[in-house]
Coordinates of C-alpha atoms in Angstrom, one line a residue:
M13 CA 27.7 42.0 40.8
N14 CA 27.7 40.0 37.6
R15 CA 24.6 37.8 37.5
N16 CA 26.1 35.5 34.9
Y17 CA 29.1 33.9 36.6
I18 CA 30.7 30.5 37.1
N19 CA 31.9 28.5 40.2
V20 CA 35.5 27.4 39.6
V21 CA 37.6 24.9 41.6
I22 CA 41.4 24.8 41.4
E23 CA 43.5 21.9 42.6
G24 CA 47.3 22.0 43.3
L25 CA 50.0 22.1 45.9
N26 CA 50.0 26.0 45.9
P27 CA 46.5 27.2 45.1
E28 CA 47.2 30.6 46.9
K29 CA 49.9 31.4 44.3
F30 CA 47.3 30.7 41.6
I31 CA 44.8 33.1 43.3
N32 CA 47.4 35.9 43.6
L33 CA 48.6 35.6 40.0
A34 CA 45.0 35.7 38.8
I35 CA 44.3 38.9 40.7
V36 CA 47.6 40.5 39.6
N37 CA 46.6 39.8 36.0
G38 CA 43.3 41.6 36.3
I39 CA 41.0 38.6 36.7
N40 CA 38.1 39.5 39.0
L41 CA 37.5 36.7 41.6
W42 CA 35.1 36.8 44.5
D43 CA 33.7 34.5 47.3
I44 CA 37.1 32.8 47.5
E45 CA 37.1 29.9 49.9
R46 CA 39.3 26.9 50.8
I47 CA 37.8 23.6 50.2
S48 CA 40.7 21.4 51.3
F49 CA 44.5 21.6 51.7
T50 CA 44.9 21.4 47.9
E51 CA 41.6 22.8 46.7
M52 CA 40.1 26.3 46.6
G53 CA 36.9 27.6 45.1
F54 CA 35.7 31.0 43.9
K55 CA 33.3 32.8 41.6
M56 CA 34.2 34.7 38.4
S57 CA 32.9 35.9 35.1
G58 CA 32.7 33.2 32.5
K59 CA 34.3 35.5 29.9
Q60 CA 37.6 35.5 31.8
F61 CA 37.8 31.8 32.3
K62 CA 40.1 31.2 29.4
D63 CA 42.7 33.5 30.9
L64 CA 43.1 31.1 33.8
R65 CA 44.7 28.4 31.7
K66 CA 48.1 30.1 31.4
I67 CA 48.1 30.8 35.1
A68 CA 47.2 27.1 35.9
K69 CA 50.1 26.0 33.7
K70 CA 52.6 28.3 35.5
T71 CA 51.4 27.1 39.0
S72 CA 51.0 23.4 38.1
C73 CA 47.3 23.6 39.1
R74 CA 44.3 22.0 37.6
V75 CA 41.2 24.1 37.0
R76 CA 37.6 23.1 36.3
I77 CA 34.2 24.7 36.2
A78 CA 32.0 23.3 39.0
R79 CA 28.8 25.2 38.0
K80 CA 27.5 27.8 35.6
N81 CA 25.0 30.4 36.9
G82 CA 22.9 33.0 35.2
I83 CA 20.3 33.5 32.5
I84 CA 22.9 33.4 29.6
F85 CA 23.9 29.8 30.5
I86 CA 20.3 28.8 30.9
I87 CA 19.5 30.1 27.5
K88 CA 22.5 28.3 26.0
R89 CA 21.5 25.0 27.6
M90 CA 17.9 25.5 26.3
A91 CA 19.3 26.3 22.9
R92 CA 21.3 23.1 22.7
R93 CA 18.2 21.1 23.8
A94 CA 16.1 23.1 21.4
F95 CA 18.2 21.9 18.5
F96 CA 17.8 18.3 19.8
I97 CA 14.1 18.7 20.2
A98 CA 13.8 20.4 16.8
G99 CA 15.7 17.4 15.3
I100 CA 13.3 15.0 16.9
L101 CA 10.3 17.0 15.7
V102 CA 11.7 17.2 12.2
F103 CA 12.2 13.4 12.2
F104 CA 8.7 12.7 13.3
I105 CA 7.3 15.2 10.8
I106 CA 9.2 13.5 8.0
L107 CA 8.1 10.1 9.3
Y108 CA 4.5 11.4 9.5
L109 CA 4.7 12.7 5.9
M110 CA 6.2 9.4 4.7
S111 CA 3.5 7.4 6.5
N112 CA 0.9 9.4 4.6
M113 CA 2.4 8.6 1.2
V114 CA 1.9 5.6 -1.0
W115 CA 5.1 3.6 -1.1
S116 CA 3.8 0.3 -2.5
I117 CA 0.8 -0.8 -4.6
E118 CA -0.7 -4.3 -4.2
I119 CA -3.0 -5.6 -6.9
E120 CA -5.1 -8.8 -6.4
G121 CA -7.8 -10.6 -8.3
N122 CA -6.7 -9.9 -11.9
K123 CA -6.3 -13.1 -13.9
K124 CA -6.9 -11.9 -17.4
I125 CA -6.3 -8.1 -17.2
N126 CA -2.7 -7.2 -17.7
E127 CA -1.2 -5.7 -14.4
Q128 CA 0.5 -2.9 -16.3
I129 CA -2.8 -1.7 -17.7
I130 CA -4.1 -1.4 -14.1
F131 CA -0.9 0.5 -13.0
N132 CA -1.2 2.9 -15.9
E133 CA -4.9 3.7 -15.0
L134 CA -4.0 4.1 -11.3
K135 CA -1.3 6.6 -12.3
K136 CA -3.7 8.6 -14.4
N137 CA -6.0 8.9 -11.4
G138 CA -3.2 10.0 -9.1
I139 CA -2.2 6.7 -7.4
T140 CA 1.4 6.1 -7.8
I141 CA 4.5 5.6 -5.6
G142 CA 5.1 8.8 -3.6
S143 CA 1.6 10.3 -4.0
F144 CA -0.1 11.6 -0.8
K145 CA -3.1 9.6 0.4
S146 CA -4.9 12.7 1.5
K147 CA -5.2 13.8 -2.2
I148 CA -6.6 10.5 -3.4
K149 CA -10.4 10.0 -3.5
P150 CA -10.7 6.2 -3.8
R151 CA -14.4 6.2 -4.8
D152 CA -13.8 8.6 -7.7
V153 CA -10.8 6.5 -8.8
E154 CA -12.9 3.3 -8.7
K155 CA -15.6 4.8 -10.9
N156 CA -13.1 6.2 -13.4
M157 CA -11.3 2.9 -13.7
V158 CA -14.4 0.8 -14.2
K159 CA -15.3 3.1 -17.1
A160 CA -11.8 3.0 -18.6
I161 CA -11.2 -0.8 -18.4
T162 CA -14.1 -2.7 -19.9
E163 CA -12.9 -6.0 -18.5
L164 CA -13.5 -4.7 -14.9
S165 CA -16.7 -5.5 -13.1
M166 CA -15.7 -4.0 -9.8
I167 CA -12.6 -2.5 -8.1
T168 CA -12.1 -1.5 -4.5
I169 CA -9.1 0.7 -3.3
S170 CA -8.0 0.8 0.3
F171 CA -4.9 1.8 2.3
D172 CA -3.0 -0.3 4.8
G173 CA -0.4 2.0 6.1
T174 CA 1.7 3.1 3.2
K175 CA 0.4 0.4 0.9
A176 CA -2.4 0.9 -1.5
K177 CA -4.5 -2.3 -1.9
V178 CA -6.3 -2.7 -5.1
R179 CA -8.9 -5.5 -5.3
I180 CA -10.1 -6.5 -8.8
V181 CA -13.2 -8.3 -9.8
E182 CA -13.1 -9.1 -13.5
R183 CA -16.2 -9.0 -15.7
T184 CA -17.4 -12.3 -16.9
M185 CA -16.9 -11.9 -20.6
P186 CA -19.0 -13.8 -23.2
P187 CA -17.3 -17.1 -23.9
E188 CA -15.0 -17.2 -26.9
I189 CA -16.5 -19.0 -29.7
I190 CA -14.2 -21.8 -30.8
D191 CA -14.4 -22.7 -34.4
N192 CA -14.2 -26.5 -34.4
E193 CA -13.4 -26.4 -38.0
L194 CA -10.4 -24.1 -37.6
P195 CA -7.6 -26.1 -39.3
T196 CA -5.1 -27.5 -36.7
N197 CA -2.6 -30.3 -36.5
I198 CA -1.6 -32.4 -33.5
I199 CA 2.1 -32.3 -33.1
A200 CA 4.8 -33.9 -30.9
T201 CA 6.0 -32.0 -27.9
K202 CA 9.1 -34.2 -27.6
E203 CA 10.8 -37.1 -29.2
G204 CA 9.8 -40.7 -28.3
I205 CA 8.4 -44.0 -29.5
I206 CA 4.6 -44.1 -30.0
T207 CA 2.7 -46.4 -27.7
K208 CA -0.9 -45.2 -28.3
V209 CA -2.7 -43.1 -30.9
S210 CA -6.3 -41.9 -30.3
A211 CA -7.3 -39.8 -33.4
L212 CA -10.9 -38.6 -32.8
K213 CA -10.8 -36.2 -35.7
G214 CA -8.2 -35.8 -38.5
Q215 CA -5.9 -38.1 -40.1
A216 CA -3.4 -40.1 -38.0
L217 CA 0.1 -40.0 -39.6
V218 CA 1.8 -42.2 -37.0
K219 CA 1.2 -45.6 -35.4
E220 CA 2.3 -47.6 -32.4
G221 CA 6.1 -48.3 -32.6
D222 CA 7.0 -45.3 -34.7
F223 CA 9.8 -43.0 -33.6
V224 CA 8.8 -39.3 -33.7
K225 CA 10.8 -36.1 -33.3
K226 CA 9.7 -32.9 -31.6
D227 CA 7.2 -30.8 -33.6
Q228 CA 6.5 -33.7 -36.0
V229 CA 2.8 -33.8 -37.1
L230 CA 1.1 -36.8 -35.4
I231 CA -2.5 -36.2 -36.4
S232 CA -3.1 -34.0 -39.5
G233 CA -6.0 -31.6 -39.9
V234 CA -5.6 -31.9 -43.7
I235 CA -7.6 -34.9 -44.9
T236 CA -6.2 -36.5 -48.0
D237 CA -7.4 -39.2 -50.4
S238 CA -5.7 -42.5 -51.4
Q239 CA -3.4 -40.6 -53.8
N240 CA -2.4 -38.1 -51.0
L241 CA -4.4 -35.2 -52.5
P242 CA -6.0 -32.9 -50.0
L243 CA -9.7 -33.1 -49.7
K244 CA -10.4 -30.7 -46.8
A245 CA -8.9 -29.1 -43.7
T246 CA -10.4 -29.5 -40.3
R247 CA -9.5 -29.3 -36.6
A248 CA -7.5 -32.3 -35.6
I249 CA -8.6 -33.8 -32.2
G250 CA -6.9 -36.6 -30.3
D251 CA -4.2 -37.7 -27.9
V252 CA -0.9 -39.4 -28.6
Y253 CA 1.2 -41.2 -26.0
A254 CA 4.9 -42.3 -26.3
K255 CA 7.8 -43.8 -24.6
T256 CA 10.3 -41.2 -23.8
W257 CA 13.4 -41.0 -21.6
Y258 CA 15.3 -38.8 -19.1
E259 CA 18.9 -39.3 -18.1
S260 CA 21.4 -38.0 -15.5
I261 CA 25.2 -38.7 -15.6
K262 CA 27.5 -38.0 -12.7
E263 CA 31.1 -38.8 -11.9
I264 CA 32.0 -39.4 -8.3
N265 CA 35.6 -39.2 -7.1
L266 CA 36.7 -41.6 -4.5
Q267 CA 38.0 -38.5 -2.7
Y268 CA 34.5 -37.2 -2.4
K269 CA 34.1 -33.5 -1.5
Y270 CA 31.1 -32.3 0.4
F271 CA 30.1 -29.4 2.7
E272 CA 29.5 -29.5 6.5
F273 CA 28.2 -26.7 8.7
T274 CA 30.5 -25.6 11.5
G275 CA 27.9 -24.0 13.7
N276 CA 29.4 -20.6 13.3
E277 CA 27.0 -17.9 12.0
L278 CA 26.9 -14.2 11.5
K279 CA 23.8 -12.0 11.8
V280 CA 23.5 -8.7 10.0
I281 CA 20.5 -6.5 10.7
Y282 CA 19.6 -3.3 8.9
I283 CA 16.7 -1.1 8.0
L284 CA 15.9 -0.5 4.3
T285 CA 14.2 2.8 3.7
P286 CA 11.9 3.5 0.7
N287 CA 14.8 5.1 -1.2
N288 CA 16.9 1.9 -0.7
K289 CA 19.2 3.4 1.9
R290 CA 20.5 1.0 4.5
I291 CA 20.6 1.9 8.2
Y292 CA 22.5 -0.8 10.0
L293 CA 21.3 -1.9 13.5
K294 CA 23.7 -4.7 13.7
P295 CA 26.5 -4.4 11.2
G296 CA 28.9 -7.1 10.3
V297 CA 31.3 -8.3 7.6
N298 CA 31.0 -11.8 6.2
K299 CA 34.4 -13.4 6.1
F300 CA 33.3 -17.0 5.7
Q301 CA 34.7 -18.7 2.6
F302 CA 31.8 -21.0 2.2
Y303 CA 28.3 -20.3 3.6
D304 CA 24.6 -20.5 3.2
K305 CA 22.7 -17.2 3.4
I306 CA 19.2 -16.9 4.9
E307 CA 17.3 -13.6 4.5
E308 CA 14.3 -12.6 6.6
K309 CA 12.2 -9.5 5.8
E310 CA 9.8 -7.7 8.1
K311 CA 7.8 -4.6 7.5
I312 CA 8.0 -2.0 10.3
K313 CA 4.9 -0.6 11.9
I314 CA 4.8 2.8 13.6
A315 CA 1.9 3.5 16.0
G316 CA 0.1 0.6 14.5
F317 CA 0.4 1.8 10.9
G318 CA 2.3 -0.1 8.3
T319 CA 5.2 1.6 6.5
N320 CA 7.4 0.8 3.5
I321 CA 10.4 0.6 5.8
I322 CA 11.7 -2.9 5.9
K323 CA 13.8 -4.6 8.6
I324 CA 16.1 -7.2 7.0
T325 CA 18.0 -9.9 8.9
E326 CA 20.7 -11.7 7.0
T327 CA 22.1 -14.9 8.6
Y328 CA 25.3 -16.3 7.2
K329 CA 25.9 -20.0 8.2
E330 CA 29.5 -21.1 7.8
K331 CA 30.3 -24.4 6.2
I332 CA 33.6 -26.0 5.4
Q333 CA 34.6 -28.4 2.7
R334 CA 35.3 -31.9 3.7
I335 CA 36.8 -34.8 1.8
K336 CA 35.6 -38.3 2.5
I337 CA 37.5 -41.3 1.2
L338 CA 35.0 -43.7 -0.4
N339 CA 35.3 -47.2 -1.7
Y340 CA 33.9 -48.1 -5.1
R341 CA 30.6 -49.4 -3.7
E342 CA 30.1 -46.2 -1.6
A343 CA 30.9 -44.0 -4.6
L344 CA 28.3 -45.9 -6.8
D345 CA 25.6 -45.6 -4.1
T346 CA 26.3 -41.8 -3.9
G347 CA 26.1 -41.4 -7.7
I348 CA 22.8 -43.3 -7.8
E349 CA 21.3 -41.2 -5.0
I350 CA 22.3 -37.9 -6.7
T351 CA 21.1 -38.9 -10.1
N352 CA 17.8 -40.3 -8.7
N353 CA 17.1 -37.0 -6.9
E354 CA 17.9 -35.1 -10.2
L355 CA 15.6 -37.2 -12.3
E356 CA 12.7 -37.0 -9.8
K357 CA 12.8 -33.2 -10.4
K358 CA 12.9 -33.6 -14.2
V359 CA 10.2 -36.2 -14.9
P360 CA 6.6 -34.7 -15.1
K361 CA 4.3 -35.8 -12.3
D362 CA 1.7 -37.2 -14.7
A363 CA 4.3 -39.4 -16.5
K364 CA 4.4 -43.1 -15.9
V365 CA 7.9 -44.5 -15.1
L366 CA 8.2 -47.8 -17.0
E367 CA 11.8 -48.7 -16.5
K368 CA 14.9 -47.5 -14.7
K369 CA 18.4 -48.4 -16.0
I370 CA 21.6 -47.7 -14.3
E371 CA 25.0 -48.1 -16.0
K372 CA 28.1 -48.1 -13.8
V373 CA 31.6 -47.6 -15.1
I374 CA 34.6 -48.0 -12.7
M375 CA 37.5 -45.8 -13.6
K376 CA 40.8 -44.9 -11.9
N377 CA 39.9 -43.2 -8.5
K378 CA 36.3 -42.5 -9.6
V379 CA 33.1 -44.1 -10.9
R380 CA 30.7 -42.9 -13.6
V381 CA 26.9 -43.4 -13.1
R382 CA 24.4 -43.1 -16.0
N383 CA 20.9 -43.2 -14.7
L384 CA 18.2 -43.6 -17.4
W385 CA 14.4 -43.5 -16.7
V386 CA 12.0 -44.7 -19.5
T387 CA 8.6 -43.1 -19.2
E388 CA 5.2 -43.2 -20.9
E389 CA 3.5 -39.8 -21.2
K390 CA 1.3 -37.7 -23.4
V391 CA 3.4 -36.0 -26.1
S392 CA 0.7 -34.3 -28.2
A393 CA -0.3 -30.7 -28.5
E394 CA -2.6 -28.7 -30.9
K395 CA -1.1 -26.3 -33.4
K396 CA -2.8 -24.1 -36.0
I397 CA -2.1 -24.8 -39.7
N398 CA -0.5 -21.8 -41.3

């Protein structure tokens, strides 16, 4: 008896005719039994099962395999599972290899040393994106880098998952000797009207009330005599303050357009691999005409270890354009508010606001607002004499 066989069930109004035709056509059936009025079951070789389909069509019966028996079927099932298990193993092997590679380098503590110099030395010592951590000897790299970069006092290299953390302690270098007699001028950093001149060293060329332009010499390092002939060059020292100004101009239509959030939003979530491939966990297509986009990034940890795989959540918040009909007073107030906000960002924090002037022009269906802030601030900076 064939040890590799299948249990088959046929269903139809005339299952006996099906059995007879199968036997007539040389199909070996055994252990034939009636299950119900319309169903019969039997055993047969799996190799002959395909021959039953033509007979099933002729007799209007349905045929199905109820069970597969024998070592061949067991091996096939195991083979299918083996491919699945092998795939999982390969995935974890790749993941393991990736988690043992350097995918990002973080440098901290360098204030004077150029970051590119550090990267170049790390590369020379085998630390670069894609290098295996097992092949890196951090202590040896630290010694080599301290020797190579004179500005380094100490360096420590550690690993946090797939990230190489480089901590820098810079050497305290001898202070730079400043030549106080190095010829320099004090120049204007912007245009304005002078309010105060404090020339500690050098020759003041401007006085209170003078209008100056950007880059104009305010305190000269070249000392001259009464006939304007140079006597000597020195380092000019001093501060100069001036009145200067900032303005913002806006036109506000009485049909004022603004945006309002609808409450509708779309979330798109995906994994970003080290080679910038996206694997979408929650795909979506943004069809909003107007929207604000918020992006959140989170590094994925596997078995407690950090990786260079990033989970990104993009939130799209829909907004629609609205039109509000304003009267002239409301339009003026809106223009003043917008220009005030703009000027607050423009004016330096250490500047003293002396005056605020607002000019309003009413036109057909709109208003024009000119907002001018007059400030007093330091406008002087040192520049070498060529």
